[in-house]
Coordinates of N, CA, C and O in Angstrom, one line a residue:
M77 N 171.3 3.0 -342.2 CA 171.4 3.5 -341.1 C 173.3 3.2 -340.8 O 173.7 4.2 -340.2
G78 N 173.7 2.3 -341.2 CA 175.2 2.1 -341.1 C 175.4 1.3 -340.0 O 174.7 0.9 -338.9
S79 N 176.9 0.7 -339.6 CA 177.2 0.0 -338.6 C 177.1 0.6 -337.2 O 177.4 1.8 -337.3
P80 N 177.1 0.1 -336.2 CA 177.5 0.8 -335.2 C 178.8 1.0 -334.6 O 179.1 2.0 -334.2
K81 N 180.1 0.1 -335.5 CA 180.7 0.5 -335.7 C 181.4 1.9 -336.1 O 181.7 3.3 -336.0
A82 N 180.4 2.3 -337.3 CA 180.7 3.5 -338.1 C 180.1 4.7 -337.4 O 180.6 5.7 -337.4
L83 N 178.7 4.6 -336.8 CA 178.1 5.4 -335.7 C 178.9 5.9 -334.8 O 179.0 7.2 -334.5
V84 N 179.6 4.9 -334.1 CA 180.5 5.3 -332.7 C 181.8 6.1 -333.6 O 182.4 7.4 -332.8
E85 N 182.5 6.0 -334.8 CA 183.0 7.0 -335.0 C 183.1 8.2 -335.5 O 183.5 9.0 -335.1
V86 N 181.7 7.9 -335.9 CA 181.4 9.2 -336.7 C 180.9 10.3 -335.4 O 181.4 11.5 -335.1
G87 N 180.5 9.5 -334.6 CA 179.9 10.7 -333.1 C 181.3 11.0 -332.4 O 181.1 11.7 -331.5
G88 N 182.3 10.0 -332.4 CA 183.5 10.2 -331.3 C 183.8 11.4 -332.2 O 184.4 12.4 -331.4
R89 N 184.2 11.5 -333.5 CA 184.5 13.0 -334.1 C 183.5 13.9 -334.0 O 184.0 15.3 -333.4
A90 N 182.5 14.1 -333.9 CA 181.6 14.7 -333.4 C 181.9 15.5 -331.9 O 182.0 16.4 -331.9
L91 N 181.9 14.3 -331.7 CA 182.1 15.0 -329.9 C 183.4 15.3 -329.7 O 183.5 16.3 -328.9
G92 N 184.5 14.9 -330.4 CA 185.7 15.6 -330.4 C 185.9 16.6 -330.5 O 186.6 17.4 -329.8
S93 N 185.1 16.9 -331.6 CA 185.1 18.4 -332.2 C 184.2 19.2 -331.7 O 184.9 20.6 -331.4
L94 N 183.1 19.0 -330.6 CA 182.6 19.7 -330.1 C 183.3 19.9 -328.7 O 183.4 21.4 -328.3
A95 N 183.9 19.2 -328.6 CA 185.0 19.4 -326.9 C 185.9 20.4 -327.3 O 186.3 21.2 -326.8
A96 N 186.8 20.3 -328.5 CA 187.9 21.3 -328.6 C 186.6 22.4 -329.2 O 187.7 23.6 -328.8
D97 N 185.9 23.0 -329.5 CA 185.1 24.0 -329.7 C 185.2 24.6 -328.3 O 185.3 26.1 -328.3
V98 N 184.7 23.9 -327.7 CA 184.4 24.2 -325.9 C 185.5 24.9 -325.5 O 185.8 25.8 -324.9
L99 N 186.9 24.0 -325.7 CA 188.0 23.8 -325.0 C 188.4 25.6 -325.5 O 188.9 26.7 -324.8
D100 N 188.4 25.5 -326.9 CA 188.6 27.0 -327.3 C 188.2 28.3 -327.0 O 188.8 29.5 -326.7
R101 N 186.7 28.1 -326.8 CA 186.0 29.1 -326.4 C 186.5 29.5 -324.8 O 186.5 30.6 -324.2
Y102 N 186.4 28.5 -324.2 CA 187.2 28.4 -322.7 C 188.7 29.4 -322.8 O 188.2 30.3 -321.9
Q103 N 188.9 28.9 -323.4 CA 190.5 29.5 -323.2 C 190.4 31.1 -323.9 O 191.1 32.1 -323.2
E104 N 189.7 31.3 -325.0 CA 189.5 32.4 -325.2 C 189.0 33.6 -324.3 O 189.0 35.3 -324.1
E105 N 187.9 33.2 -323.3 CA 187.2 33.9 -322.6 C 188.4 34.1 -321.5 O 188.1 35.2 -320.4
K106 N 188.7 33.0 -320.7 CA 190.0 33.1 -319.9 C 190.7 34.2 -320.0 O 191.1 35.6 -319.5
A107 N 191.6 34.2 -321.3 CA 192.3 35.3 -321.9 C 191.4 37.1 -322.0 O 192.2 37.8 -321.4
R108 N 190.7 37.1 -322.3 CA 189.3 38.4 -322.4 C 189.3 38.5 -320.9 O 189.4 40.0 -320.6
L109 N 188.9 37.7 -319.9 CA 189.1 38.3 -318.6 C 190.1 38.2 -317.9 O 189.9 38.8 -316.5
G110 N 190.9 37.6 -318.3 CA 192.4 38.0 -317.7 C 192.6 37.1 -316.7 O 192.9 37.2 -315.4
A111 N 191.8 35.7 -316.9 CA 191.6 34.8 -315.5 C 192.2 33.5 -315.9 O 193.0 33.6 -317.2
V112 N 193.2 32.9 -315.2 CA 193.7 31.8 -314.8 C 192.8 30.7 -313.8 O 192.0 31.0 -313.2
D113 N 193.0 29.6 -314.5 CA 192.0 28.4 -314.0 C 193.4 27.6 -313.1 O 194.5 28.1 -313.0
F114 N 192.8 26.3 -312.2 CA 193.9 25.7 -311.5 C 194.9 25.1 -312.3 O 196.5 25.0 -311.9
E115 N 194.9 24.7 -313.5 CA 196.1 24.0 -314.5 C 197.3 25.5 -314.6 O 198.4 25.1 -314.8
D116 N 196.4 26.5 -315.1 CA 197.3 27.8 -315.0 C 198.0 28.1 -314.3 O 199.5 28.1 -314.5
M117 N 198.0 27.8 -312.8 CA 198.6 28.4 -311.7 C 199.5 27.6 -311.7 O 200.8 27.8 -311.3
Q118 N 198.9 25.9 -311.7 CA 200.0 24.9 -311.9 C 201.6 24.9 -312.8 O 202.4 24.6 -312.5
L119 N 200.9 25.6 -313.8 CA 202.2 25.8 -315.0 C 202.9 27.0 -314.6 O 203.8 26.9 -314.5
R120 N 202.1 28.1 -313.9 CA 203.0 29.3 -314.0 C 204.0 28.7 -313.0 O 205.5 29.0 -312.8
A121 N 203.2 28.1 -311.6 CA 204.5 27.6 -310.9 C 205.7 26.9 -311.2 O 206.5 27.0 -310.5
L122 N 205.2 25.9 -312.1 CA 206.5 24.8 -312.6 C 207.4 25.8 -313.6 O 208.3 25.9 -313.5
D123 N 206.9 27.1 -314.3 CA 207.5 28.1 -315.0 C 208.6 28.7 -313.6 O 209.7 28.9 -314.1
L124 N 208.1 29.2 -312.8 CA 208.4 29.9 -311.8 C 209.7 29.2 -311.0 O 210.8 29.5 -311.1
L125 N 209.3 28.0 -310.9 CA 210.6 27.0 -310.2 C 211.7 26.7 -311.2 O 212.6 26.5 -310.7
A126 N 211.3 26.6 -312.3 CA 212.7 26.5 -313.4 C 213.2 27.6 -313.5 O 214.2 27.5 -314.1
G127 N 212.7 29.0 -313.2 CA 213.4 29.7 -313.4 C 214.8 30.5 -312.0 O 214.6 29.7 -311.4
R128 N 215.2 31.3 -312.2 CA 215.9 31.9 -311.5 C 216.3 33.4 -311.5 O 215.4 34.2 -311.9
N129 N 216.7 34.0 -309.7 CA 216.5 35.3 -309.3 C 217.1 35.8 -310.4 O 218.5 35.4 -310.8
A130 N 217.5 37.3 -309.9 CA 218.3 38.1 -310.7 C 219.7 38.0 -310.4 O 220.9 37.9 -310.9
A131 N 219.8 37.1 -309.2 CA 221.4 36.6 -308.5 C 221.9 35.4 -309.1 O 223.1 34.8 -308.9
G132 N 221.1 34.3 -309.7 CA 221.1 33.5 -310.8 C 220.8 32.6 -309.7 O 221.1 31.3 -310.2
V133 N 220.2 32.5 -308.5 CA 219.8 31.5 -307.6 C 218.2 31.2 -308.3 O 217.4 31.8 -308.6
P134 N 218.5 29.9 -308.7 CA 217.3 29.1 -308.6 C 216.1 29.0 -307.9 O 216.5 28.8 -306.5
Y135 N 214.7 29.7 -308.4 CA 213.5 29.5 -307.4 C 213.2 28.2 -306.6 O 213.0 28.2 -305.7
A136 N 213.5 27.0 -307.6 CA 213.6 26.0 -306.9 C 214.0 25.5 -305.4 O 213.8 25.1 -304.3
S137 N 215.4 26.6 -305.5 CA 216.2 26.1 -304.2 C 215.5 27.2 -303.2 O 215.8 26.3 -302.2
L138 N 215.0 28.4 -303.6 CA 214.7 29.2 -302.5 C 213.6 28.8 -302.0 O 213.4 28.9 -300.8
V139 N 212.7 27.9 -302.8 CA 211.9 27.2 -302.1 C 211.9 26.3 -301.6 O 211.4 25.8 -299.9
A140 N 212.5 25.3 -302.0 CA 213.2 24.4 -300.7 C 213.8 24.6 -299.4 O 213.7 24.2 -298.5
A141 N 214.1 25.9 -299.7 CA 215.0 26.3 -298.4 C 213.8 26.6 -297.1 O 214.1 26.8 -296.1
A142 N 212.9 27.2 -297.8 CA 211.9 27.7 -296.8 C 210.4 26.8 -296.6 O 210.1 26.9 -295.2
L143 N 210.9 25.7 -297.5 CA 209.8 24.8 -297.2 C 210.7 23.3 -297.2 O 210.3 22.9 -298.1
P144 N 211.6 22.9 -296.5 CA 212.1 21.7 -296.7 C 211.2 20.9 -296.5 O 211.9 19.5 -296.9
F145 N 210.5 20.2 -296.2 CA 209.5 19.4 -296.1 C 208.5 19.6 -297.6 O 207.7 20.3 -297.2
V146 N 208.0 18.3 -298.6 CA 206.6 18.6 -298.9 C 206.1 16.8 -298.2 O 206.5 16.0 -298.8
V147 N 204.7 17.4 -298.1 CA 203.4 16.2 -297.7 C 202.9 16.2 -299.4 O 202.0 17.1 -299.3
V148 N 202.5 15.2 -299.5 CA 201.7 15.0 -300.8 C 200.6 14.3 -300.0 O 200.7 12.6 -300.0
D149 N 199.4 14.4 -300.0 CA 198.1 13.5 -299.8 C 197.7 13.0 -300.9 O 197.6 13.7 -302.0
E150 N 196.9 12.3 -300.3 CA 196.1 11.0 -302.0 C 197.2 11.1 -303.3 O 196.9 11.5 -304.3
F151 N 198.5 10.7 -303.2 CA 199.6 10.8 -304.3 C 199.4 10.1 -305.3 O 199.3 10.7 -306.6
Q152 N 198.1 8.8 -305.1 CA 197.9 8.1 -306.1 C 196.8 9.2 -307.1 O 196.5 8.7 -308.0
D153 N 196.4 10.2 -306.5 CA 195.7 10.9 -307.3 C 196.0 11.9 -308.1 O 195.3 12.8 -308.8
T154 N 197.6 12.2 -308.0 CA 198.1 13.4 -308.3 C 198.2 13.2 -310.3 O 198.1 12.1 -310.8
S155 N 198.1 14.2 -310.8 CA 197.7 14.3 -312.4 C 199.6 14.5 -313.3 O 200.3 14.9 -312.1
P156 N 199.5 14.4 -314.0 CA 201.1 14.5 -314.6 C 201.9 15.9 -314.2 O 202.8 15.8 -313.8
L157 N 201.0 16.5 -314.6 CA 201.5 18.1 -314.1 C 201.7 18.4 -312.9 O 202.9 18.8 -312.6
Q158 N 201.1 17.9 -311.9 CA 201.1 18.0 -310.4 C 202.8 17.0 -309.9 O 203.1 17.4 -309.2
F159 N 203.0 15.9 -310.9 CA 203.6 15.1 -310.6 C 205.2 15.8 -311.0 O 205.9 16.1 -310.1
R160 N 205.3 16.5 -311.7 CA 206.3 17.8 -312.6 C 206.3 18.5 -311.7 O 207.5 18.9 -310.9
L161 N 205.4 19.4 -310.7 CA 206.0 20.1 -309.9 C 206.6 19.4 -308.6 O 207.0 19.8 -308.0
F162 N 205.8 18.6 -308.5 CA 206.4 17.8 -306.9 C 207.9 17.1 -307.4 O 208.9 17.6 -306.8
E163 N 208.6 16.8 -308.5 CA 209.5 16.6 -308.7 C 210.7 17.7 -309.0 O 211.4 17.8 -308.4
A164 N 209.7 18.7 -309.3 CA 210.5 20.3 -309.3 C 210.9 20.3 -307.8 O 212.1 20.9 -307.7
L165 N 210.2 20.5 -306.8 CA 210.5 20.5 -305.6 C 211.4 19.5 -305.1 O 212.6 20.2 -304.3
R166 N 211.2 18.4 -305.4 CA 212.3 17.4 -304.8 C 213.5 17.4 -305.7 O 214.2 17.1 -304.9
A167 N 213.7 17.7 -307.0 CA 214.8 18.1 -307.0 C 215.8 19.1 -306.6 O 217.0 18.9 -306.4
A168 N 214.7 20.0 -306.0 CA 215.3 21.3 -305.3 C 216.1 21.2 -303.9 O 216.8 21.8 -303.7
G169 N 215.8 19.8 -303.2 CA 216.1 19.1 -301.9 C 215.2 19.2 -301.1 O 216.0 18.7 -299.7
T170 N 214.0 18.8 -301.6 CA 213.1 18.8 -300.2 C 212.9 17.8 -300.0 O 213.3 16.6 -300.7
E171 N 212.5 17.1 -298.4 CA 212.6 16.0 -298.2 C 211.0 15.6 -298.7 O 209.9 16.3 -298.2
V172 N 210.9 14.2 -298.8 CA 209.7 13.9 -298.9 C 208.8 12.8 -298.2 O 209.7 12.3 -297.6

């Protein structure tokens, strides 16, 4: 039957492979449907904040001018991606 450690290693690889297959299928279906999920929205927001308008003004500065304060509830529960969004807004001059 094998050692428990060996069984865990094999099971872990199988589970990892299954999870990768599910994620691949999920991404394919989103693309087919033209759908976005919450992570996609956050990534798109981060991309936009990093860009500039036709006049060369950073979008992050425009957002900071319109929304001078940012309040984050449950900050300890933010993901690394959400923290990057927060940092992009903070760097643009918003008050935290």
